Every structure is written in C-alpha cells, then in structure tokens.
PDB file of C-alpha atoms and ligand atoms in Angstrom:
ATOM      1  CA  UNK V   1       1.265 -14.330  -9.270  1.00  0.00           C
ATOM      2  CA  UNK V   2       3.962 -12.115  -7.819  1.00  0.00           C
ATOM      3  CA  UNK V   3       6.301 -12.045  -4.855  1.00  0.00           C
ATOM      4  CA  UNK V   4       5.673  -8.924  -2.841  1.00  0.00           C
ATOM      5  CA  UNK V   5       7.378  -7.365   0.168  1.00  0.00           C
ATOM      6  CA  UNK V   6       5.135  -4.935   2.064  1.00  0.00           C
ATOM      7  CA  UNK V   7       6.804  -2.769   4.713  1.00  0.00           C
ATOM      8  CA  UNK V   8       4.881  -0.919   7.413  1.00  0.00           C
ATOM      9  CA  UNK V   9       6.495   1.678   9.666  1.00  0.00           C
ATOM     10  CA  UNK V  10       5.772   2.567  13.274  1.00  0.00           C
ATOM     11  CA  UNK V  11       2.799   4.879  12.717  1.00  0.00           C
ATOM     12  CA  UNK V  12       1.116   2.254  10.513  1.00  0.00           C
ATOM     13  CA  UNK V  13       1.261  -0.270  13.372  1.00  0.00           C
ATOM     14  CA  UNK V  14       0.869   2.231  16.225  1.00  0.00           C
ATOM     15  CA  UNK V  15      -2.074   0.469  17.878  1.00  0.00           C
ATOM     16  CA  UNK V  16      -4.252  -2.633  17.483  1.00  0.00           C
ATOM     17  CA  UNK V  17      -6.751  -0.898  15.213  1.00  0.00           C
ATOM     18  CA  UNK V  18      -4.011   0.094  12.809  1.00  0.00           C
ATOM     19  CA  UNK V  19      -2.558  -3.406  12.965  1.00  0.00           C
ATOM     20  CA  UNK V  20      -6.034  -4.734  12.076  1.00  0.00           C
ATOM     21  CA  UNK V  21      -6.108  -2.311   9.153  1.00  0.00           C
ATOM     22  CA  UNK V  22      -2.650  -3.444   7.996  1.00  0.00           C
ATOM     23  CA  UNK V  23      -3.835  -7.059   8.184  1.00  0.00           C
ATOM     24  CA  UNK V  24      -6.667  -6.119   5.814  1.00  0.00           C
ATOM     25  CA  UNK V  25      -4.213  -4.659   3.263  1.00  0.00           C
ATOM     26  CA  UNK V  26      -1.968  -7.711   3.537  1.00  0.00           C
ATOM     27  CA  UNK V  27      -4.890 -10.132   3.309  1.00  0.00           C
ATOM     28  CA  UNK V  28      -6.028  -8.380   0.130  1.00  0.00           C
ATOM     29  CA  UNK V  29      -2.678  -9.119  -1.588  1.00  0.00           C
ATOM     30  CA  UNK V  30      -2.497 -12.669  -0.207  1.00  0.00           C
ATOM     31  CA  UNK V  31      -5.998 -13.471  -1.484  1.00  0.00           C
ATOM     32  CA  UNK V  32      -4.937 -12.495  -5.007  1.00  0.00           C
ATOM     33  CA  UNK V  33      -2.574 -15.465  -4.804  1.00  0.00           C
ATOM     34  CA  UNK V  34       0.626 -13.472  -4.344  1.00  0.00           C
ATOM     35  CA  UNK V  35       3.429 -14.668  -2.084  1.00  0.00           C
ATOM     36  CA  UNK V  36       3.589 -11.961   0.563  1.00  0.00           C
ATOM     37  CA  UNK V  37       6.335 -11.064   3.011  1.00  0.00           C
ATOM     38  CA  UNK V  38       5.579  -8.226   5.421  1.00  0.00           C
ATOM     39  CA  UNK V  39       8.286  -6.302   7.234  1.00  0.00           C
ATOM     40  CA  UNK V  40       7.174  -4.381  10.311  1.00  0.00           C
ATOM     41  CA  UNK V  41       8.628  -1.712  12.579  1.00  0.00           C
ATOM     42  CA  UNK V  42       7.944  -1.392  16.284  1.00  0.00           C
ATOM     43  CA  UNK V  43       4.760   0.436  17.333  1.00  0.00           C
ATOM     44  CA  UNK V  44       5.347   4.163  17.073  1.00  0.00           C
ATOM     45  CA  UNK V  45       7.240   5.526  20.104  1.00  0.00           C
ATOM     46  CA  UNK V  46       8.183   2.051  21.324  1.00  0.00           C
ATOM     47  CA  UNK V  47      11.806   2.079  20.173  1.00  0.00           C
ATOM     48  CA  UNK V  48      12.351   5.478  21.821  1.00  0.00           C
ATOM     49  CA  UNK V  49      10.852   4.111  25.030  1.00  0.00           C
ATOM     50  CA  UNK V  50      13.235   1.120  24.966  1.00  0.00           C
ATOM     51  CA  UNK V  51      16.254   3.303  24.121  1.00  0.00           C
ATOM     52  CA  UNK V  52      15.275   5.447  27.112  1.00  0.00           C
ATOM     53  CA  UNK V  53      15.584   2.440  29.457  1.00  0.00           C
ATOM     54  CA  UNK V  54      19.052   1.665  28.135  1.00  0.00           C
ATOM     55  CA  UNK V  55      20.238   5.254  28.440  1.00  0.00           C
ATOM     56  CA  UNK V  56      18.863   5.543  31.943  1.00  0.00           C
ATOM     57  CA  UNK V  57      20.739   2.447  33.139  1.00  0.00           C
ATOM     58  CA  UNK V  58      23.860   3.320  31.173  1.00  0.00           C
ATOM     59  CA  UNK V  59      24.031   6.622  33.049  1.00  0.00           C
ATOM     60  CA  UNK V  60      24.514   4.627  36.294  1.00  0.00           C
ATOM     61  CA  UNK V  61      27.711   3.128  35.012  1.00  0.00           C
ATOM     62  CA  UNK V  62      30.833   4.648  36.504  1.00  0.00           C
ATOM     63  CA  UNK V  63      33.426   2.566  34.693  1.00  0.00           C
ATOM     64  CA  UNK V  64      31.491  -0.048  32.742  1.00  0.00           C
ATOM     65  CA  UNK V  65      32.394  -1.436  29.350  1.00  0.00           C
ATOM     66  CA  UNK V  66      30.453  -1.323  26.098  1.00  0.00           C
ATOM     67  CA  UNK V  67      26.755  -2.100  26.249  1.00  0.00           C
ATOM     68  CA  UNK V  68      25.883  -2.067  22.538  1.00  0.00           C
ATOM     69  CA  UNK V  69      25.169  -5.808  22.360  1.00  0.00           C
ATOM     70  CA  UNK V  70      22.560  -5.582  25.116  1.00  0.00           C
ATOM     71  CA  UNK V  71      21.202  -2.335  23.622  1.00  0.00           C
ATOM     72  CA  UNK V  72      20.343  -4.402  20.533  1.00  0.00           C
ATOM     73  CA  UNK V  73      18.712  -7.155  22.586  1.00  0.00           C
ATOM     74  CA  UNK V  74      16.457  -4.585  24.212  1.00  0.00           C
ATOM     75  CA  UNK V  75      15.540  -2.287  21.325  1.00  0.00           C
ATOM     76  CA  UNK V  76      14.940  -5.143  18.863  1.00  0.00           C
ATOM     77  CA  UNK V  77      12.073  -6.370  21.036  1.00  0.00           C
ATOM     78  CA  UNK V  78       9.634  -3.756  19.703  1.00  0.00           C
ATOM     79  CA  UNK V  79       9.632  -5.366  16.270  1.00  0.00           C
ATOM     80  CA  UNK V  80       9.201  -8.826  17.785  1.00  0.00           C
ATOM     81  CA  UNK V  81       5.934  -7.685  19.357  1.00  0.00           C
ATOM     82  CA  UNK V  82       4.464  -6.220  16.158  1.00  0.00           C
ATOM     83  CA  UNK V  83       5.443  -9.249  14.078  1.00  0.00           C
ATOM     84  CA  UNK V  84       3.517 -11.506  16.453  1.00  0.00           C
ATOM     85  CA  UNK V  85       0.515  -9.184  16.694  1.00  0.00           C
ATOM     86  CA  UNK V  86       0.190  -8.832  12.920  1.00  0.00           C
ATOM     87  CA  UNK V  87       0.457 -12.611  12.490  1.00  0.00           C
ATOM     88  CA  UNK V  88      -2.445 -13.088  14.892  1.00  0.00           C
ATOM     89  CA  UNK V  89      -4.505 -10.376  13.155  1.00  0.00           C
ATOM     90  CA  UNK V  90      -3.936 -12.151   9.823  1.00  0.00           C
ATOM     91  CA  UNK V  91      -4.906 -15.548  11.217  1.00  0.00           C
ATOM     92  CA  UNK V  92      -8.105 -13.987  12.538  1.00  0.00           C
ATOM     93  CA  UNK V  93      -8.889 -13.119   8.914  1.00  0.00           C
ATOM     94  CA  UNK V  94      -8.347 -16.712   7.868  1.00  0.00           C
ATOM     95  CA  UNK V  95      -4.925 -16.017   6.348  1.00  0.00           C
ATOM     96  CA  UNK V  96      -2.054 -18.392   7.161  1.00  0.00           C
ATOM     97  CA  UNK V  97       0.745 -16.340   8.698  1.00  0.00           C
ATOM     98  CA  UNK V  98       3.765 -16.665  10.969  1.00  0.00           C
ATOM     99  CA  UNK V  99       6.273 -14.267  12.460  1.00  0.00           C
ATOM    100  CA  UNK V 100       9.997 -14.386  11.720  1.00  0.00           C
ATOM    101  CA  UNK V 101      12.659 -12.806  13.915  1.00  0.00           C
ATOM    102  CA  UNK V 102      15.932 -11.741  12.321  1.00  0.00           C
ATOM    103  CA  UNK V 103      17.814 -14.708  13.823  1.00  0.00           C
ATOM    104  CA  UNK V 104      15.192 -17.165  12.610  1.00  0.00           C
ATOM    105  CA  UNK V 105      15.487 -16.301   8.930  1.00  0.00           C
ATOM    106  CA  UNK V 106      18.491 -15.803   9.529  1.00  0.00           C
ATOM    107  CA  UNK V 107      19.409 -12.279   8.463  1.00  0.00           C
ATOM    108  CA  UNK V 108      23.147 -12.201   9.101  1.00  0.00           C
ATOM    109  CA  UNK V 109      24.915  -8.960   9.935  1.00  0.00           C
ATOM    110  CA  UNK V 110      28.400  -7.858  10.919  1.00  0.00           C
ATOM    111  CA  UNK V 111      29.196  -7.312  14.583  1.00  0.00           C
ATOM    112  CA  UNK V 112      28.740  -3.518  14.632  1.00  0.00           C
ATOM    113  CA  UNK V 113      25.992  -3.533  17.244  1.00  0.00           C
ATOM    114  CA  UNK V 114      23.431  -0.693  17.041  1.00  0.00           C
ATOM    115  CA  UNK V 115      24.414   0.062  13.423  1.00  0.00           C
ATOM    116  CA  UNK V 116      25.061  -3.370  11.955  1.00  0.00           C
ATOM    117  CA  UNK V 117      25.331  -3.971   8.225  1.00  0.00           C
ATOM    118  CA  UNK V 118      23.615  -6.874   6.498  1.00  0.00           C
ATOM    119  CA  UNK V 119      26.053  -9.546   5.312  1.00  0.00           C
ATOM    120  CA  UNK V 120      23.625 -12.080   3.913  1.00  0.00           C
ATOM    121  CA  UNK V 121      20.091 -13.424   4.141  1.00  0.00           C
ATOM    122  CA  UNK V 122      19.427 -17.159   4.042  1.00  0.00           C
ATOM    123  CA  UNK V 123      16.026 -17.502   2.391  1.00  0.00           C
ATOM    124  CA  UNK V 124      15.725 -21.288   2.078  1.00  0.00           C
ATOM    125  CA  UNK V 125      13.372 -21.962   4.993  1.00  0.00           C
ATOM    126  CA  UNK V 126      11.621 -18.613   4.556  1.00  0.00           C
ATOM    127  CA  UNK V 127      10.960 -19.330   0.903  1.00  0.00           C
ATOM    128  CA  UNK V 128       9.626 -22.807   1.619  1.00  0.00           C
ATOM    129  CA  UNK V 129       7.189 -21.431   4.158  1.00  0.00           C
ATOM    130  CA  UNK V 130       5.879 -18.701   1.833  1.00  0.00           C
ATOM    131  CA  UNK V 131       5.570 -21.063  -1.139  1.00  0.00           C
ATOM    132  CA  UNK V 132       3.207 -22.971   1.081  1.00  0.00           C
ATOM    133  CA  UNK V 133       0.867 -19.937   1.099  1.00  0.00           C
ATOM    134  CA  UNK V 134       1.871 -18.667   4.520  1.00  0.00           C
ATOM    135  CA  UNK V 135       2.419 -14.917   4.847  1.00  0.00           C
ATOM    136  CA  UNK V 136       5.844 -14.256   6.400  1.00  0.00           C
ATOM    137  CA  UNK V 137       5.706 -11.439   8.943  1.00  0.00           C
ATOM    138  CA  UNK V 138       9.270 -10.301   9.503  1.00  0.00           C
ATOM    139  CA  UNK V 139      10.507  -8.225  12.422  1.00  0.00           C
ATOM    140  CA  UNK V 140      12.410  -5.398  10.724  1.00  0.00           C
ATOM    141  CA  UNK V 141      15.491  -3.623  12.066  1.00  0.00           C
ATOM    142  CA  UNK V 142      17.113  -6.766  13.479  1.00  0.00           C
ATOM    143  CA  UNK V 143      19.464  -9.584  12.559  1.00  0.00           C
ATOM    144  CA  UNK V 144      22.005 -11.935  14.062  1.00  0.00           C
ATOM    145  CA  UNK V 145      25.664 -11.043  14.534  1.00  0.00           C
ATOM    146  CA  UNK V 146      28.588 -13.383  13.733  1.00  0.00           C
ATOM    147  CA  UNK V 147      28.759 -14.409  17.396  1.00  0.00           C
ATOM    148  CA  UNK V 148      25.079 -15.336  17.495  1.00  0.00           C
ATOM    149  CA  UNK V 149      23.767 -12.229  19.234  1.00  0.00           C
ATOM    150  CA  UNK V 150      20.791 -10.067  18.297  1.00  0.00           C
ATOM    151  CA  UNK V 151      21.943  -7.097  16.214  1.00  0.00           C
ATOM    152  CA  UNK V 152      20.122  -3.990  14.951  1.00  0.00           C
ATOM    153  CA  UNK V 153      20.600  -1.976  11.775  1.00  0.00           C
ATOM    154  CA  UNK V 154      20.496   1.594  13.093  1.00  0.00           C
ATOM    155  CA  UNK V 155      17.431   3.799  13.642  1.00  0.00           C
ATOM    156  CA  UNK V 156      14.967   3.565  10.793  1.00  0.00           C
ATOM    157  CA  UNK V 157      16.599   0.282   9.786  1.00  0.00           C
ATOM    158  CA  UNK V 158      13.463  -1.667   8.952  1.00  0.00           C
ATOM    159  CA  UNK V 159      13.376   0.047   5.534  1.00  0.00           C
ATOM    160  CA  UNK V 160      16.748  -1.586   4.905  1.00  0.00           C
ATOM    161  CA  UNK V 161      15.466  -4.935   6.206  1.00  0.00           C
ATOM    162  CA  UNK V 162      12.601  -4.755   3.692  1.00  0.00           C
ATOM    163  CA  UNK V 163      14.744  -3.825   0.700  1.00  0.00           C
ATOM    164  CA  UNK V 164      17.451  -6.383   1.504  1.00  0.00           C
ATOM    165  CA  UNK V 165      14.865  -9.125   2.005  1.00  0.00           C
ATOM    166  CA  UNK V 166      13.220  -8.194  -1.310  1.00  0.00           C
ATOM    167  CA  UNK V 167      16.553  -8.611  -3.097  1.00  0.00           C
ATOM    168  CA  UNK V 168      17.548 -11.845  -1.342  1.00  0.00           C
ATOM    169  CA  UNK V 169      14.127 -13.444  -1.762  1.00  0.00           C
ATOM    170  CA  UNK V 170      13.836 -12.314  -5.401  1.00  0.00           C
ATOM    171  CA  UNK V 171      10.691 -10.229  -4.887  1.00  0.00           C
ATOM    172  CA  UNK V 172       8.988  -8.548  -7.835  1.00  0.00           C
ATOM    173  CA  UNK V 173       8.133  -5.515  -5.727  1.00  0.00           C
ATOM    174  CA  UNK V 174       8.990  -3.873  -2.421  1.00  0.00           C
ATOM    175  CA  UNK V 175       6.205  -1.543  -1.284  1.00  0.00           C
ATOM    176  CA  UNK V 176       7.061   0.815   1.574  1.00  0.00           C
ATOM    177  CA  UNK V 177       3.855   2.005   3.230  1.00  0.00           C
ATOM    178  CA  UNK V 178       4.113   5.157   5.301  1.00  0.00           C
ATOM    179  CA  UNK V 179       1.996   7.845   6.944  1.00  0.00           C
ATOM    180  CA  UNK V 180       2.615  10.553   4.346  1.00  0.00           C
ATOM    181  CA  UNK V 181       1.287  10.529   0.788  1.00  0.00           C
ATOM    182  CA  UNK V 182       4.598  10.629  -1.017  1.00  0.00           C
ATOM    183  CA  UNK V 183       8.054  12.099  -1.389  1.00  0.00           C
ATOM    184  CA  UNK V 184       8.077  15.894  -1.686  1.00  0.00           C
ATOM    185  CA  UNK V 185      10.745  18.253  -3.031  1.00  0.00           C
ATOM    186  CA  UNK V 186      10.994  19.594   0.542  1.00  0.00           C
ATOM    187  CA  UNK V 187       9.164  19.103   3.849  1.00  0.00           C
ATOM    188  CA  UNK V 188       5.654  20.487   3.091  1.00  0.00           C
ATOM    189  CA  UNK V 189       5.169  21.414   6.758  1.00  0.00           C
ATOM    190  CA  UNK V 190       8.050  23.856   6.418  1.00  0.00           C
ATOM    191  CA  UNK V 191       8.021  24.737   2.727  1.00  0.00           C
ATOM    192  CA  UNK V 192       4.393  25.306   1.603  1.00  0.00           C
ATOM    193  CA  UNK V 193       5.277  25.359  -2.102  1.00  0.00           C
ATOM    194  CA  UNK V 194       6.887  21.890  -1.913  1.00  0.00           C
ATOM    195  CA  UNK V 195       5.689  19.580  -4.695  1.00  0.00           C
ATOM    196  CA  UNK V 196       4.904  15.887  -4.461  1.00  0.00           C
ATOM    197  CA  UNK V 197       6.980  13.822  -6.872  1.00  0.00           C
ATOM    198  CA  UNK V 198       5.365  11.148  -9.061  1.00  0.00           C
ATOM    199  CA  UNK V 199       8.684   9.439  -9.689  1.00  0.00           C
ATOM    200  CA  UNK V 200      12.118   9.814  -8.210  1.00  0.00           C
ATOM    201  CA  UNK V 201      15.490   8.413  -9.283  1.00  0.00           C
ATOM    202  CA  UNK V 202      17.730   6.580  -6.812  1.00  0.00           C
ATOM    203  CA  UNK V 203      20.340   9.363  -6.895  1.00  0.00           C
ATOM    204  CA  UNK V 204      17.804  12.024  -5.930  1.00  0.00           C
ATOM    205  CA  UNK V 205      16.235   9.844  -3.256  1.00  0.00           C
ATOM    206  CA  UNK V 206      19.684   9.158  -1.848  1.00  0.00           C
ATOM    207  CA  UNK V 207      20.373  12.890  -1.768  1.00  0.00           C
ATOM    208  CA  UNK V 208      17.096  13.607   0.043  1.00  0.00           C
ATOM    209  CA  UNK V 209      17.469  10.703   2.473  1.00  0.00           C
ATOM    210  CA  UNK V 210      21.029  11.605   3.387  1.00  0.00           C
ATOM    211  CA  UNK V 211      19.948  15.226   3.993  1.00  0.00           C
ATOM    212  CA  UNK V 212      17.448  13.981   6.564  1.00  0.00           C
ATOM    213  CA  UNK V 213      14.198  13.620   4.576  1.00  0.00           C
ATOM    214  CA  UNK V 214      13.284  10.658   6.852  1.00  0.00           C
ATOM    215  CA  UNK V 215      10.997   8.998   4.274  1.00  0.00           C
ATOM    216  CA  UNK V 216      13.515   6.192   3.788  1.00  0.00           C
ATOM    217  CA  UNK V 217      16.584   5.158   5.734  1.00  0.00           C
ATOM    218  CA  UNK V 218      19.613   6.176   3.644  1.00  0.00           C
ATOM    219  CA  UNK V 219      21.014   2.649   3.579  1.00  0.00           C
ATOM    220  CA  UNK V 220      17.805   1.251   2.148  1.00  0.00           C
ATOM    221  CA  UNK V 221      18.084   3.552  -0.892  1.00  0.00           C
TER     222      UNK V 221
HETATM  223  N1  LIG H 301      11.882   0.728  15.236  1.00  0.00           N
HETATM  224  C1  LIG H 301      13.170   1.194  14.717  1.00  0.00           C
HETATM  225  C2  LIG H 301      13.309   2.695  14.905  1.00  0.00           C
HETATM  226  O1  LIG H 301      12.418   3.313  15.457  1.00  0.00           O
HETATM  227  C3  LIG H 301      13.391   0.780  13.298  1.00  0.00           C
HETATM  228  C4  LIG H 301      12.407   1.322  12.302  1.00  0.00           C
HETATM  229  O2  LIG H 301      11.314   1.748  12.684  1.00  0.00           O
HETATM  230  O3  LIG H 301      12.698   1.303  11.106  1.00  0.00           O
HETATM  231  O4  LIG H 301      14.305   3.237  14.567  1.00  0.00           O
HETATM  232 MG1   MG H 302      11.067   4.775   9.138  1.00  0.00          MG
END
C-alpha cells in the first residue's frame, strides 16, 4: 500500500465529463488500497475569467490601495469548485472522499498575495482523514496567509501545491496528470523534430520550466 498524490490540471477537469473520468482514475488507485490525495486546478479558463473580473474593477480605481488580498479571495474560488465537484463524483462511485481548502489543511504561506510562498503544511488532520480510507481532494493553488486570509501561489501554482503536499504528507509518489503525453525537448507544435523524453533530471526540467515550457510551474520543480 502506498501514499499517492495525483494532480489534475485545468484541462483534465474542464467539464463534468472530464471530472467523472478523473474520478474513475482516482477510484482505481483508491480501490487498490492506496491512500490517495488529489490536488485539482480550476476548470480550464475559469481562473482567467476570475482574473478578468478583478482587472475590470481595478481599472475603475482612481486612487485606491492594493487589492492583492481580495484578488486571492476571488481567483482561489475556481479550485474550491473543482474540489467539491470531484468529491461528489467520487462518492457517486462509492468512494469515500472530502474536499479540503488550503485554509482547512492548513497550507500556510507568507503574506505575498498573488505569488505567496509555502511556509509549512500541517498534515495532522489531513493524515487522520486519509488513514481512514477517505480520499482527500485538495484545492490547489491556495493557502492561508499569516493574517488568516486566503492566499494564492502564482499562476500555475497547483503543481507546487501537489509537490509540497507530497513532501509534507510523506507520499511515495506525486503523479502530475496533464493534457500532453510528456515532456519534449522543445514545443512539438513549433519544432516538429522535438523528441519526447523518457526521463528528465531536475536540473533540465528546471531549465525548461523557467524558459516557459509550461508543463510544470517552475517552483514545483
Ligand atoms: N488555476 C490556477 C491557474 O490557472 C492554478 C493552476 O491551474 O495551477 O493559474
Ligand atoms: Mg498547470
């Protein structure tokens, strides 16, 4: 029996049918007797939609102060929705599951709203719940700041949520599911001779991610 973190990005949870499909993949691991934590992104396009609301209102402001704390409150809501939806889809398959928001775990961050860094993850209650056979469906991308506000980890941050949770919880594996079939030497849509890599070292992945490869958020590497 292993402890597994499974992370699904926005395109993997883009609509209810894909969420049903994800629930099937998760159920398959849970039925093998593994302890499973799932980290989800917002449905594809949702975070951009929410950011759009913030930017629209922010443009009204003639002489307003910072809005980053409320930006986080708004944009973090996309992940809250998918965590709840996936929990329901799992329960419909007869799998015990519950959603966890960043503040509920809690996943503590610094106070740098909109690009917060993870300071610590308290896994006591989380661990107890998963030991009990309940799949933990975690809203990625979000945490709680030192002053008790919702914080977010920067765009693409749910990769970092997944990796950090895997470390804190002592997972055997962190599987990042995505909508492409692997990491290539270059973007195959632009460079036709790009090769898919079977293995990649951290240094190379870091290089690719920081040059904008988009497969993983740089901080998660
Ligand atoms: N939903 C957030 C974003 O679009 C975080 C993530 O998907 O990793 O940036
Ligand atoms: Mg991503």
